[in-house]
Amino acid sequence: MHAPKLTPEIVLRAYAEGLFPMAESREDPSLFWVSPDARGVFPLESFKVARRLARTVRSDKFTVTVDTAFREVMEACAEPAEGREETWINAEILSLYGALFTGGYAHSVETRLDGQLVGGLYGVHLGGAFFGESMFSRATDASKVALVHLVARLKAGGFTLLDAQFLTPHLASLGAIEIPRVRYLAQLNTALGAPATWPSYCPASSGKAGMASLAPALGETALTGAAAMTAGAWPGELAMQLITQTS
């Protein structure tokens, strides 16, 4: 079903109904709605990180930031890559999701190596649901580390659903599963009513600047210690702590 001229408000309403827009190709100006019979999701309550990847996350080899390069992440996701010569991210998708980002409904997670953007992902946040749209990687484990940090934030913020849209072998290797549409819509309905918030606090920087600790404050997870100072990246140790303590 082809979509009419879309606005960010229409896109958000569609997400709430289990739909999302796509284009046939990057050059095709038209969009259409998609609602797969089988939906890919990451079960947040049982998300596990493989040992080797956990070591990479904890090493802070990559500097991981959030919402600092949304457009660049989208453009990188739209580029052809090995095994993905054609993408569905066209000019209208770039414009729509840019507007959602400006409105606080879309987010990106970026991974950098020696200051260069080498991986990341982006998606839409609505209630307690996060709809993952696309990811890219220009260095080994760059997108996987971004995913781990995303899951840590979602758990810290009280999210209950991480939508992966379609299950691919790559996503399955990271823990995604496939569920029927009716089950997905039930989970979505529950997630939309969840009192979740996109975490806005950030430690000073990734690396060895200091350890963060978790403490409940006003019903939310707070950061204390040397790492809870100014906006920046979360240390990998904190991301792993959030995932393992709430699994």
GROMACS .gro file of N, CA, C and O in nm, residues 134-188:
model
  220
  134SER      N    1   1.783   0.115   1.098
  134SER     CA    2   1.896   0.066   1.019
  134SER      C    3   2.025   0.085   1.098
  134SER      O    4   2.030   0.165   1.193
  135MET      N    5   2.127   0.011   1.059
  135MET     CA    6   2.259   0.025   1.121
  135MET      C    7   2.365   0.011   1.013
  135MET      O    8   2.338  -0.041   0.904
  136PHE      N    9   2.484   0.058   1.043
  136PHE     CA   10   2.594   0.044   0.949
  136PHE      C   11   2.723   0.021   1.025
  136PHE      O   12   2.734   0.052   1.144
  137SER      N   13   2.822  -0.033   0.955
  137SER     CA   14   2.951  -0.059   1.018
  137SER      C   15   3.062  -0.046   0.915
  137SER      O   16   3.053  -0.101   0.806
  138ARG      N   17   3.164   0.030   0.952
  138ARG     CA   18   3.284   0.043   0.868
  138ARG      C   19   3.406  -0.016   0.937
  138ARG      O   20   3.518  -0.005   0.886
  139ALA      N   21   3.385  -0.075   1.054
  139ALA     CA   22   3.493  -0.138   1.130
  139ALA      C   23   3.433  -0.256   1.206
  139ALA      O   24   3.316  -0.253   1.245
  140THR      N   25   3.511  -0.358   1.228
  140THR     CA   26   3.463  -0.477   1.296
  140THR      C   27   3.400  -0.442   1.431
  140THR      O   28   3.461  -0.371   1.511
  141ASP      N   29   3.279  -0.489   1.453
  141ASP     CA   30   3.203  -0.473   1.577
  141ASP      C   31   3.148  -0.334   1.601
  141ASP      O   32   3.084  -0.309   1.704
  142ALA      N   33   3.167  -0.240   1.508
  142ALA     CA   34   3.123  -0.103   1.532
  142ALA      C   35   2.972  -0.092   1.552
  142ALA      O   36   2.924  -0.024   1.644
  143SER      N   37   2.894  -0.158   1.467
  143SER     CA   38   2.749  -0.151   1.483
  143SER      C   39   2.702  -0.237   1.599
  143SER      O   40   2.603  -0.204   1.666
  144LYS      N   41   2.771  -0.346   1.627
  144LYS     CA   42   2.734  -0.432   1.739
  144LYS      C   43   2.750  -0.359   1.871
  144LYS      O   44   2.666  -0.370   1.962
  145VAL      N   45   2.858  -0.283   1.884
  145VAL     CA   46   2.879  -0.205   2.006
  145VAL      C   47   2.770  -0.098   2.020
  145VAL      O   48   2.720  -0.075   2.129
  146ALA      N   49   2.731  -0.037   1.909
  146ALA     CA   50   2.622   0.060   1.913
  146ALA      C   51   2.494  -0.005   1.962
  146ALA      O   52   2.419   0.054   2.041
  147LEU      N   53   2.467  -0.126   1.916
  147LEU     CA   54   2.346  -0.197   1.960
  147LEU      C   55   2.350  -0.225   2.110
  147LEU      O   56   2.249  -0.208   2.180
  148VAL      N   57   2.464  -0.268   2.161
  148VAL     CA   58   2.476  -0.295   2.305
  148VAL      C   59   2.446  -0.168   2.384
  148VAL      O   60   2.373  -0.170   2.483
  149HIS      N   61   2.502  -0.057   2.341
  149HIS     CA   62   2.477   0.069   2.412
  149HIS      C   63   2.331   0.112   2.400
  149HIS      O   64   2.275   0.169   2.495
  150LEU      N   65   2.270   0.085   2.285
  150LEU     CA   66   2.127   0.115   2.272
  150LEU      C   67   2.046   0.034   2.371
  150LEU      O   68   1.960   0.090   2.442
  151VAL      N   69   2.071  -0.096   2.380
  151VAL     CA   70   1.996  -0.180   2.473
  151VAL      C   71   2.015  -0.132   2.616
  151VAL      O   72   1.919  -0.130   2.695
  152ALA      N   73   2.137  -0.094   2.652
  152ALA     CA   74   2.162  -0.043   2.787
  152ALA      C   75   2.076   0.079   2.816
  152ALA      O   76   2.016   0.092   2.924
  153ARG      N   77   2.066   0.171   2.721
  153ARG     CA   78   1.984   0.290   2.740
  153ARG      C   79   1.836   0.255   2.749
  153ARG      O   80   1.762   0.312   2.830
  154LEU      N   81   1.792   0.163   2.666
  154LEU     CA   82   1.651   0.125   2.670
  154LEU      C   83   1.616   0.062   2.804
  154LEU      O   84   1.510   0.089   2.861
  155LYS      N   85   1.704  -0.023   2.854
  155LYS     CA   86   1.678  -0.084   2.985
  155LYS      C   87   1.680   0.021   3.095
  155LYS      O   88   1.596   0.019   3.186
  156ALA      N   89   1.774   0.112   3.088
  156ALA     CA   90   1.781   0.218   3.190
  156ALA      C   91   1.657   0.306   3.186
  156ALA      O   92   1.612   0.357   3.288
  157GLY      N   93   1.599   0.324   3.067
  157GLY     CA   94   1.484   0.412   3.053
  157GLY      C   95   1.350   0.346   3.071
  157GLY      O   96   1.246   0.412   3.059
  158GLY      N   97   1.346   0.215   3.096
  158GLY     CA   98   1.221   0.147   3.118
  158GLY      C   99   1.148   0.104   2.992
  158GLY      O  100   1.027   0.079   2.995
  159PHE      N  101   1.219   0.092   2.881
  159PHE     CA  102   1.157   0.046   2.757
  159PHE      C  103   1.127  -0.103   2.766
  159PHE      O  104   1.194  -0.177   2.837
  160THR      N  105   1.025  -0.147   2.693
  160THR     CA  106   0.987  -0.288   2.694
  160THR      C  107   0.991  -0.353   2.557
  160THR      O  108   0.977  -0.474   2.547
  161LEU      N  109   1.011  -0.275   2.450
  161LEU     CA  110   1.010  -0.331   2.315
  161LEU      C  111   1.120  -0.269   2.231
  161LEU      O  112   1.130  -0.147   2.221
  162LEU      N  113   1.201  -0.354   2.170
  162LEU     CA  114   1.299  -0.312   2.070
  162LEU      C  115   1.264  -0.383   1.940
  162LEU      O  116   1.288  -0.503   1.923
  163ASP      N  117   1.204  -0.310   1.849
  163ASP     CA  118   1.157  -0.363   1.721
  163ASP      C  119   1.271  -0.363   1.620
  163ASP      O  120   1.336  -0.261   1.598
  164ALA      N  121   1.295  -0.478   1.558
  164ALA     CA  122   1.398  -0.490   1.455
  164ALA      C  123   1.337  -0.500   1.316
  164ALA      O  124   1.409  -0.519   1.218
  165GLN      N  125   1.205  -0.493   1.307
  165GLN     CA  126   1.130  -0.497   1.181
  165GLN      C  127   1.140  -0.633   1.114
  165GLN      O  128   1.050  -0.715   1.124
  166PHE      N  129   1.247  -0.660   1.039
  166PHE     CA  130   1.265  -0.789   0.973
  166PHE      C  131   1.379  -0.866   1.038
  166PHE      O  132   1.481  -0.808   1.075
  167LEU      N  133   1.361  -0.997   1.053
  167LEU     CA  134   1.469  -1.079   1.105
  167LEU      C  135   1.563  -1.118   0.993
  167LEU      O  136   1.522  -1.175   0.892
  168THR      N  137   1.691  -1.085   1.009
  168THR     CA  138   1.794  -1.123   0.914
  168THR      C  139   1.893  -1.214   0.986
  168THR      O  140   1.898  -1.217   1.110
  169PRO      N  141   1.974  -1.290   0.913
  169PRO     CA  142   2.075  -1.375   0.979
  169PRO      C  143   2.167  -1.294   1.071
  169PRO      O  144   2.205  -1.340   1.178
  170HIS      N  145   2.203  -1.172   1.027
  170HIS     CA  146   2.290  -1.088   1.110
  170HIS      C  147   2.222  -1.051   1.241
  170HIS      O  148   2.282  -1.063   1.349
  171LEU      N  149   2.096  -1.007   1.234
  171LEU     CA  150   2.025  -0.970   1.356
  171LEU      C  151   1.999  -1.091   1.445
  171LEU      O  152   2.007  -1.082   1.568
  172ALA      N  153   1.972  -1.206   1.383
  172ALA     CA  154   1.951  -1.327   1.461
  172ALA      C  155   2.078  -1.365   1.537
  172ALA      O  156   2.071  -1.411   1.652
  173SER      N  157   2.194  -1.342   1.476
  173SER     CA  158   2.320  -1.373   1.543
  173SER      C  159   2.343  -1.284   1.665
  173SER      O  160   2.422  -1.317   1.754
  174LEU      N  161   2.273  -1.170   1.670
  174LEU     CA  162   2.286  -1.077   1.782
  174LEU      C  163   2.176  -1.096   1.886
  174LEU      O  164   2.171  -1.024   1.985
  175GLY      N  165   2.086  -1.191   1.862
  175GLY     CA  166   1.984  -1.222   1.961
  175GLY      C  167   1.841  -1.188   1.923
  175GLY      O  168   1.749  -1.209   2.002
  176ALA      N  169   1.820  -1.138   1.801
  176ALA     CA  170   1.684  -1.106   1.758
  176ALA      C  171   1.608  -1.235   1.729
  176ALA      O  172   1.665  -1.336   1.690
  177ILE      N  173   1.476  -1.230   1.749
  177ILE     CA  174   1.389  -1.343   1.720
  177ILE      C  175   1.273  -1.294   1.634
  177ILE      O  176   1.255  -1.174   1.616
  178GLU      N  177   1.196  -1.387   1.583
  178GLU     CA  178   1.081  -1.353   1.499
  178GLU      C  179   0.953  -1.393   1.572
  178GLU      O  180   0.943  -1.504   1.626
  179ILE      N  181   0.855  -1.303   1.575
  179ILE     CA  182   0.728  -1.332   1.638
  179ILE      C  183   0.615  -1.297   1.541
  179ILE      O  184   0.632  -1.211   1.455
  180PRO      N  185   0.499  -1.363   1.553
  180PRO     CA  186   0.388  -1.332   1.462
  180PRO      C  187   0.333  -1.192   1.486
  180PRO      O  188   0.346  -1.135   1.596
  181ARG      N  189   0.270  -1.135   1.385
  181ARG     CA  190   0.219  -0.998   1.392
  181ARG      C  191   0.125  -0.978   1.511
  181ARG      O  192   0.134  -0.877   1.581
  182VAL      N  193   0.035  -1.073   1.537
  182VAL     CA  194  -0.062  -1.054   1.644
  182VAL      C  195   0.009  -1.042   1.780
  182VAL      O  196  -0.030  -0.962   1.865
  183ARG      N  197   0.115  -1.121   1.799
  183ARG     CA  198   0.191  -1.111   1.924
  183ARG      C  199   0.268  -0.980   1.929
  183ARG      O  200   0.278  -0.916   2.036
  184TYR      N  201   0.322  -0.940   1.815
  184TYR     CA  202   0.394  -0.812   1.811
  184TYR      C  203   0.302  -0.696   1.846
  184TYR      O  204   0.338  -0.609   1.926
  185LEU      N  205   0.182  -0.695   1.791
  185LEU     CA  206   0.090  -0.584   1.816
  185LEU      C  207   0.049  -0.579   1.963
  185LEU      O  208   0.030  -0.471   2.020
  186ALA      N  209   0.038  -0.696   2.026
  186ALA     CA  210   0.008  -0.698   2.169
  186ALA      C  211   0.123  -0.639   2.250
  186ALA      O  212   0.102  -0.559   2.343
  187GLN      N  213   0.246  -0.676   2.213
  187GLN     CA  214   0.362  -0.620   2.282
  187GLN      C  215   0.374  -0.470   2.257
  187GLN      O  216   0.409  -0.394   2.347
  188LEU      N  217   0.343  -0.430   2.135
  188LEU     CA  218   0.348  -0.287   2.101
  188LEU      C  219   0.247  -0.209   2.183
  188LEU      O  220   0.279  -0.102   2.237
   0.00000   0.00000   0.00000
